[in-house]
mmCIF file of N, CA and C in Angstrom:
data_model
loop_
_atom_site.group_PDB
_atom_site.id
_atom_site.type_symbol
_atom_site.label_atom_id
_atom_site.label_comp_id
_atom_site.label_asym_id
_atom_site.label_seq_id
_atom_site.Cartn_x
_atom_site.Cartn_y
_atom_site.Cartn_z
ATOM 1 N N UNK Z 881 52.197 36.707 16.649
ATOM 2 C CA UNK Z 881 51.011 36.873 17.465
ATOM 3 C C UNK Z 881 50.197 38.058 16.939
ATOM 4 N N UNK Z 882 48.917 37.873 16.797
ATOM 5 C CA UNK Z 882 48.054 38.909 16.248
ATOM 6 C C UNK Z 882 47.750 39.964 17.311
ATOM 7 N N UNK Z 883 47.765 41.242 16.878
ATOM 8 C CA UNK Z 883 47.418 42.329 17.801
ATOM 9 C C UNK Z 883 45.937 42.261 18.138
ATOM 10 N N UNK Z 884 45.645 42.483 19.390
ATOM 11 C CA UNK Z 884 44.253 42.527 19.835
ATOM 12 C C UNK Z 884 43.799 43.974 19.883
ATOM 13 N N UNK Z 885 42.520 44.201 19.606
ATOM 14 C CA UNK Z 885 42.028 45.583 19.700
ATOM 15 C C UNK Z 885 42.040 46.039 21.157
ATOM 16 N N UNK Z 886 42.217 47.342 21.377
ATOM 17 C CA UNK Z 886 42.159 47.855 22.752
ATOM 18 C C UNK Z 886 40.783 47.592 23.363
ATOM 19 N N UNK Z 887 40.782 47.350 24.649
ATOM 20 C CA UNK Z 887 39.541 47.088 25.373
ATOM 21 C C UNK Z 887 39.216 48.286 26.250
ATOM 22 N N UNK Z 888 37.959 48.728 26.187
ATOM 23 C CA UNK Z 888 37.474 49.844 26.998
ATOM 24 C C UNK Z 888 36.336 49.316 27.870
ATOM 25 N N UNK Z 889 36.402 49.630 29.160
ATOM 26 C CA UNK Z 889 35.330 49.277 30.086
ATOM 27 C C UNK Z 889 34.519 50.535 30.386
ATOM 28 N N UNK Z 890 33.194 50.433 30.255
ATOM 29 C CA UNK Z 890 32.320 51.567 30.537
ATOM 30 C C UNK Z 890 31.270 51.137 31.550
ATOM 31 N N UNK Z 891 30.912 52.062 32.434
ATOM 32 C CA UNK Z 891 29.901 51.803 33.456
ATOM 33 C C UNK Z 891 28.639 52.593 33.163
ATOM 34 N N UNK Z 892 27.523 52.017 33.571
ATOM 35 C CA UNK Z 892 26.260 52.736 33.520
ATOM 36 C C UNK Z 892 25.592 52.593 34.866
ATOM 37 N N UNK Z 893 25.023 53.598 35.388
ATOM 38 C CA UNK Z 893 24.935 54.935 34.811
ATOM 39 C C UNK Z 893 26.255 55.691 34.954
ATOM 40 N N UNK Z 894 26.518 56.539 34.006
ATOM 41 C CA UNK Z 894 27.744 57.343 34.012
ATOM 42 C C UNK Z 894 27.454 58.793 34.386
ATOM 43 N N UNK Z 895 26.339 59.344 33.925
ATOM 44 C CA UNK Z 895 26.046 60.768 34.097
ATOM 45 C C UNK Z 895 24.992 61.056 35.160
ATOM 46 N N UNK Z 896 24.063 60.128 35.344
ATOM 47 C CA UNK Z 896 22.949 60.372 36.262
ATOM 48 C C UNK Z 896 22.989 59.452 37.479
ATOM 49 N N UNK Z 897 24.175 59.045 37.882
ATOM 50 C CA UNK Z 897 24.335 58.107 39.005
ATOM 51 C C UNK Z 897 23.667 58.643 40.280
ATOM 52 N N UNK Z 898 23.891 59.915 40.594
ATOM 53 C CA UNK Z 898 23.325 60.504 41.823
ATOM 54 C C UNK Z 898 21.796 60.522 41.755
ATOM 55 N N UNK Z 899 21.245 60.998 40.635
ATOM 56 C CA UNK Z 899 19.800 61.087 40.492
ATOM 57 C C UNK Z 899 19.144 59.710 40.561
ATOM 58 N N UNK Z 900 19.773 58.732 39.925
ATOM 59 C CA UNK Z 900 19.226 57.373 39.952
ATOM 60 C C UNK Z 900 19.260 56.830 41.376
ATOM 61 N N UNK Z 901 20.360 57.082 42.071
ATOM 62 C CA UNK Z 901 20.481 56.623 43.450
ATOM 63 C C UNK Z 901 19.471 57.253 44.390
ATOM 64 N N UNK Z 902 19.023 58.462 44.069
ATOM 65 C CA UNK Z 902 18.061 59.174 44.920
ATOM 66 C C UNK Z 902 16.605 58.925 44.513
ATOM 67 N N UNK Z 903 16.384 58.184 43.428
ATOM 68 C CA UNK Z 903 15.026 57.939 42.933
ATOM 69 C C UNK Z 903 14.456 56.673 43.562
ATOM 70 N N UNK Z 904 13.210 56.740 43.957
ATOM 71 C CA UNK Z 904 12.521 55.568 44.489
ATOM 72 C C UNK Z 904 12.542 54.477 43.418
ATOM 73 N N UNK Z 905 13.109 53.300 43.716
ATOM 74 C CA UNK Z 905 13.188 52.244 42.703
ATOM 75 C C UNK Z 905 11.827 51.764 42.214
ATOM 76 N N UNK Z 906 10.763 52.073 42.962
ATOM 77 C CA UNK Z 906 9.420 51.716 42.505
ATOM 78 C C UNK Z 906 8.861 52.707 41.492
ATOM 79 N N UNK Z 907 9.565 53.804 41.283
ATOM 80 C CA UNK Z 907 9.173 54.779 40.263
ATOM 81 C C UNK Z 907 9.837 54.351 38.951
ATOM 82 N N UNK Z 908 9.298 53.283 38.353
ATOM 83 C CA UNK Z 908 9.924 52.634 37.212
ATOM 84 C C UNK Z 908 10.084 53.549 36.008
ATOM 85 N N UNK Z 909 9.081 54.377 35.750
ATOM 86 C CA UNK Z 909 9.173 55.230 34.568
ATOM 87 C C UNK Z 909 10.259 56.292 34.734
ATOM 88 N N UNK Z 910 10.391 56.857 35.930
ATOM 89 C CA UNK Z 910 11.485 57.821 36.156
ATOM 90 C C UNK Z 910 12.833 57.132 36.041
ATOM 91 N N UNK Z 911 12.942 55.940 36.602
ATOM 92 C CA UNK Z 911 14.197 55.186 36.506
ATOM 93 C C UNK Z 911 14.522 54.897 35.031
ATOM 94 N N UNK Z 912 13.518 54.466 34.291
ATOM 95 C CA UNK Z 912 13.712 54.194 32.864
ATOM 96 C C UNK Z 912 14.178 55.451 32.149
ATOM 97 N N UNK Z 913 13.529 56.569 32.417
ATOM 98 C CA UNK Z 913 13.900 57.843 31.796
ATOM 99 C C UNK Z 913 15.352 58.199 32.124
ATOM 100 N N UNK Z 914 15.743 58.093 33.380
ATOM 101 C CA UNK Z 914 17.110 58.459 33.767
ATOM 102 C C UNK Z 914 18.143 57.550 33.113
ATOM 103 N N UNK Z 915 17.888 56.258 33.084
ATOM 104 C CA UNK Z 915 18.826 55.348 32.418
ATOM 105 C C UNK Z 915 18.891 55.632 30.920
ATOM 106 N N UNK Z 916 17.738 55.934 30.298
ATOM 107 C CA UNK Z 916 17.739 56.264 28.873
ATOM 108 C C UNK Z 916 18.554 57.519 28.601
ATOM 109 N N UNK Z 917 18.349 58.544 29.404
ATOM 110 C CA UNK Z 917 19.114 59.793 29.232
ATOM 111 C C UNK Z 917 20.609 59.533 29.408
ATOM 112 N N UNK Z 918 20.948 58.714 30.386
ATOM 113 C CA UNK Z 918 22.347 58.384 30.633
ATOM 114 C C UNK Z 918 22.950 57.680 29.413
ATOM 115 N N UNK Z 919 22.228 56.720 28.868
ATOM 116 C CA UNK Z 919 22.734 55.997 27.687
ATOM 117 C C UNK Z 919 22.832 56.919 26.477
ATOM 118 N N UNK Z 920 21.878 57.817 26.362
ATOM 119 C CA UNK Z 920 21.923 58.776 25.252
ATOM 120 C C UNK Z 920 23.169 59.650 25.350
ATOM 121 N N UNK Z 921 23.478 60.112 26.551
ATOM 122 C CA UNK Z 921 24.658 60.965 26.742
ATOM 123 C C UNK Z 921 25.952 60.186 26.538
ATOM 124 N N UNK Z 922 25.943 58.892 26.812
ATOM 125 C CA UNK Z 922 27.140 58.070 26.677
ATOM 126 C C UNK Z 922 27.331 57.562 25.241
ATOM 127 N N UNK Z 923 26.309 57.704 24.427
ATOM 128 C CA UNK Z 923 26.314 57.143 23.072
ATOM 129 C C UNK Z 923 27.501 57.602 22.226
ATOM 130 N N UNK Z 924 27.811 58.889 22.228
ATOM 131 C CA UNK Z 924 28.882 59.371 21.337
ATOM 132 C C UNK Z 924 30.235 58.791 21.737
ATOM 133 N N UNK Z 925 30.488 58.638 23.034
ATOM 134 C CA UNK Z 925 31.747 58.029 23.472
ATOM 135 C C UNK Z 925 31.788 56.559 23.055
ATOM 136 N N UNK Z 926 30.686 55.864 23.259
ATOM 137 C CA UNK Z 926 30.604 54.451 22.874
ATOM 138 C C UNK Z 926 30.818 54.297 21.375
ATOM 139 N N UNK Z 927 30.116 55.089 20.584
ATOM 140 C CA UNK Z 927 30.250 55.028 19.126
ATOM 141 C C UNK Z 927 31.693 55.339 18.708
ATOM 142 N N UNK Z 928 32.299 56.333 19.337
ATOM 143 C CA UNK Z 928 33.673 56.698 19.015
ATOM 144 C C UNK Z 928 34.651 55.553 19.264
ATOM 145 N N UNK Z 929 34.529 54.900 20.414
ATOM 146 C CA UNK Z 929 35.407 53.756 20.706
ATOM 147 C C UNK Z 929 35.217 52.645 19.684
ATOM 148 N N UNK Z 930 33.974 52.324 19.363
ATOM 149 C CA UNK Z 930 33.715 51.263 18.388
ATOM 150 C C UNK Z 930 34.252 51.629 17.011
ATOM 151 N N UNK Z 931 34.069 52.883 16.606
ATOM 152 C CA UNK Z 931 34.568 53.322 15.301
ATOM 153 C C UNK Z 931 36.091 53.251 15.216
ATOM 154 N N UNK Z 932 36.758 53.369 16.356
ATOM 155 C CA UNK Z 932 38.219 53.280 16.401
ATOM 156 C C UNK Z 932 38.716 51.838 16.505
ATOM 157 N N UNK Z 933 37.785 50.885 16.531
ATOM 158 C CA UNK Z 933 38.152 49.482 16.564
ATOM 159 C C UNK Z 933 38.324 48.891 17.951
ATOM 160 N N UNK Z 934 37.937 49.631 18.976
ATOM 161 C CA UNK Z 934 38.045 49.128 20.347
ATOM 162 C C UNK Z 934 36.989 48.052 20.615
ATOM 163 N N UNK Z 935 37.310 47.170 21.523
ATOM 164 C CA UNK Z 935 36.324 46.274 22.102
ATOM 165 C C UNK Z 935 35.777 46.985 23.330
ATOM 166 N N UNK Z 936 34.465 47.133 23.416
ATOM 167 C CA UNK Z 936 33.861 47.851 24.538
ATOM 168 C C UNK Z 936 33.077 46.862 25.395
ATOM 169 N N UNK Z 937 33.345 46.910 26.693
ATOM 170 C CA UNK Z 937 32.619 46.083 27.645
ATOM 171 C C UNK Z 937 31.827 47.015 28.556
ATOM 172 N N UNK Z 938 30.513 46.839 28.543
ATOM 173 C CA UNK Z 938 29.617 47.621 29.400
ATOM 174 C C UNK Z 938 29.123 46.753 30.543
ATOM 175 N N UNK Z 939 29.008 47.340 31.727
ATOM 176 C CA UNK Z 939 28.504 46.564 32.861
ATOM 177 C C UNK Z 939 26.992 46.387 32.805
ATOM 178 N N UNK Z 940 26.303 47.183 32.017
ATOM 179 C CA UNK Z 940 24.866 47.028 31.774
ATOM 180 C C UNK Z 940 24.527 47.829 30.522
ATOM 181 N N UNK Z 941 23.347 47.540 29.956
ATOM 182 C CA UNK Z 941 22.901 48.258 28.773
ATOM 183 C C UNK Z 941 21.381 48.242 28.794
ATOM 184 N N UNK Z 942 20.728 48.496 27.686
ATOM 185 C CA UNK Z 942 19.278 48.635 27.721
ATOM 186 C C UNK Z 942 18.582 47.348 28.152
ATOM 187 N N UNK Z 943 19.256 46.225 28.063
ATOM 188 C CA UNK Z 943 18.664 44.963 28.514
ATOM 189 C C UNK Z 943 18.304 45.027 30.005
ATOM 190 N N UNK Z 944 19.102 45.761 30.769
ATOM 191 C CA UNK Z 944 18.814 45.925 32.198
ATOM 192 C C UNK Z 944 17.480 46.633 32.400
ATOM 193 N N UNK Z 945 17.212 47.635 31.579
ATOM 194 C CA UNK Z 945 15.938 48.346 31.687
ATOM 195 C C UNK Z 945 14.766 47.444 31.314
ATOM 196 N N UNK Z 946 14.983 46.519 30.379
ATOM 197 C CA UNK Z 946 13.911 45.581 30.025
ATOM 198 C C UNK Z 946 13.490 44.776 31.245
ATOM 199 N N UNK Z 947 14.455 44.434 32.088
ATOM 200 C CA UNK Z 947 14.154 43.634 33.275
ATOM 201 C C UNK Z 947 13.699 44.513 34.433
ATOM 202 N N UNK Z 948 14.519 45.495 34.809
ATOM 203 C CA UNK Z 948 14.276 46.237 36.045
ATOM 204 C C UNK Z 948 13.161 47.276 35.955
ATOM 205 N N UNK Z 949 12.945 47.866 34.786
ATOM 206 C CA UNK Z 949 11.853 48.814 34.642
ATOM 207 C C UNK Z 949 10.727 48.249 33.781
ATOM 208 N N UNK Z 950 11.044 47.405 32.831
ATOM 209 C CA UNK Z 950 10.031 46.868 31.932
ATOM 210 C C UNK Z 950 9.060 45.919 32.594
ATOM 211 N N UNK Z 951 9.578 44.937 33.302
ATOM 212 C CA UNK Z 951 8.704 43.939 33.920
ATOM 213 C C UNK Z 951 7.751 44.585 34.928
ATOM 214 N N UNK Z 952 8.246 45.394 35.892
ATOM 215 C CA UNK Z 952 7.305 45.969 36.862
ATOM 216 C C UNK Z 952 6.298 46.937 36.240
ATOM 217 N N UNK Z 953 6.715 47.658 35.183
ATOM 218 C CA UNK Z 953 5.819 48.659 34.601
ATOM 219 C C UNK Z 953 4.879 48.071 33.557
ATOM 220 N N UNK Z 954 5.177 46.857 33.101
ATOM 221 C CA UNK Z 954 4.359 46.247 32.064
ATOM 222 C C UNK Z 954 4.796 46.606 30.657
ATOM 223 N N UNK Z 955 5.897 47.359 30.521
ATOM 224 C CA UNK Z 955 6.412 47.678 29.187
ATOM 225 C C UNK Z 955 7.114 46.450 28.617
ATOM 226 N N UNK Z 956 6.931 46.216 27.333
ATOM 227 C CA UNK Z 956 7.583 45.068 26.702
ATOM 228 C C UNK Z 956 9.031 45.401 26.361
ATOM 229 N N UNK Z 957 9.823 44.358 26.125
ATOM 230 C CA UNK Z 957 11.207 44.556 25.695
ATOM 231 C C UNK Z 957 11.261 45.412 24.426
ATOM 232 N N UNK Z 958 10.337 45.155 23.510
ATOM 233 C CA UNK Z 958 10.318 45.896 22.243
ATOM 234 C C UNK Z 958 10.011 47.370 22.484
ATOM 235 N N UNK Z 959 9.098 47.678 23.391
ATOM 236 C CA UNK Z 959 8.780 49.077 23.691
ATOM 237 C C UNK Z 959 9.999 49.797 24.272
ATOM 238 N N UNK Z 960 10.723 49.123 25.130
ATOM 239 C CA UNK Z 960 11.916 49.740 25.724
ATOM 240 C C UNK Z 960 12.992 49.913 24.667
ATOM 241 N N UNK Z 961 13.196 48.910 23.834
ATOM 242 C CA UNK Z 961 14.196 49.030 22.769
ATOM 243 C C UNK Z 961 13.814 50.153 21.805
ATOM 244 N N UNK Z 962 12.541 50.274 21.467
ATOM 245 C CA UNK Z 962 12.097 51.347 20.567
ATOM 246 C C UNK Z 962 12.324 52.718 21.204
ATOM 247 N N UNK Z 963 12.140 52.823 22.515
ATOM 248 C CA UNK Z 963 12.375 54.096 23.200
ATOM 249 C C UNK Z 963 13.852 54.489 23.150
ATOM 250 N N UNK Z 964 14.735 53.512 23.040
ATOM 251 C CA UNK Z 964 16.179 53.742 22.958
ATOM 252 C C UNK Z 964 16.669 53.832 21.505
ATOM 253 N N UNK Z 965 15.796 53.686 20.535
ATOM 254 C CA UNK Z 965 16.178 53.455 19.141
ATOM 255 C C UNK Z 965 17.164 54.465 18.563
ATOM 256 N N UNK Z 966 17.090 55.718 18.974
ATOM 257 C CA UNK Z 966 17.954 56.738 18.376
ATOM 258 C C UNK Z 966 19.406 56.654 18.836
ATOM 259 N N UNK Z 967 19.677 55.922 19.906
ATOM 260 C CA UNK Z 967 21.045 55.932 20.436
ATOM 261 C C UNK Z 967 21.517 54.577 20.946
ATOM 262 N N UNK Z 968 20.864 53.517 20.561
ATOM 263 C CA UNK Z 968 21.280 52.184 20.984
ATOM 264 C C UNK Z 968 22.060 51.511 19.866
ATOM 265 N N UNK Z 969 23.119 50.856 20.249
ATOM 266 C CA UNK Z 969 23.913 50.049 19.331
ATOM 267 C C UNK Z 969 23.734 48.603 19.780
ATOM 268 N N UNK Z 970 23.231 47.752 18.909
ATOM 269 C CA UNK Z 970 23.031 46.364 19.308
ATOM 270 C C UNK Z 970 24.376 45.717 19.597
ATOM 271 N N UNK Z 971 24.486 45.108 20.771
ATOM 272 C CA UNK Z 971 25.763 44.470 21.132
ATOM 273 C C UNK Z 971 26.014 43.201 20.324
ATOM 274 N N UNK Z 972 27.282 42.865 20.166
ATOM 275 C CA UNK Z 972 27.648 41.612 19.524
ATOM 276 C C UNK Z 972 27.415 40.434 20.456
ATOM 277 N N UNK Z 973 27.515 40.693 21.774
ATOM 278 C CA UNK Z 973 27.372 39.638 22.762
ATOM 279 C C UNK Z 973 26.755 40.206 24.028
ATOM 280 N N UNK Z 974 25.805 39.481 24.582
ATOM 281 C CA UNK Z 974 25.198 39.870 25.856
ATOM 282 C C UNK Z 974 25.265 38.667 26.781
ATOM 283 N N UNK Z 975 25.786 38.898 27.980
ATOM 284 C CA UNK Z 975 25.857 37.808 28.972
ATOM 285 C C UNK Z 975 24.972 38.120 30.141
#
């Protein structure tokens, strides 16, 4: 039987959960900023797990911002992805 890589589950937001919870959901740009900062702070842990050969499962990623902050604010998916460009790792699979 072949060994499977270790699986790591990560949640977002991880660092700014309180601030996001206290922000008016209609303040899309602030929400986008907080989620981006959270993903930026989580990037090194995510990269480390992947570099070690782990399978990483995230409960959400920048795709969520494309829907929840992008659509109401009028920002395109590409604009949101470009804003995350320095710390986003394209997933192998998105469901």
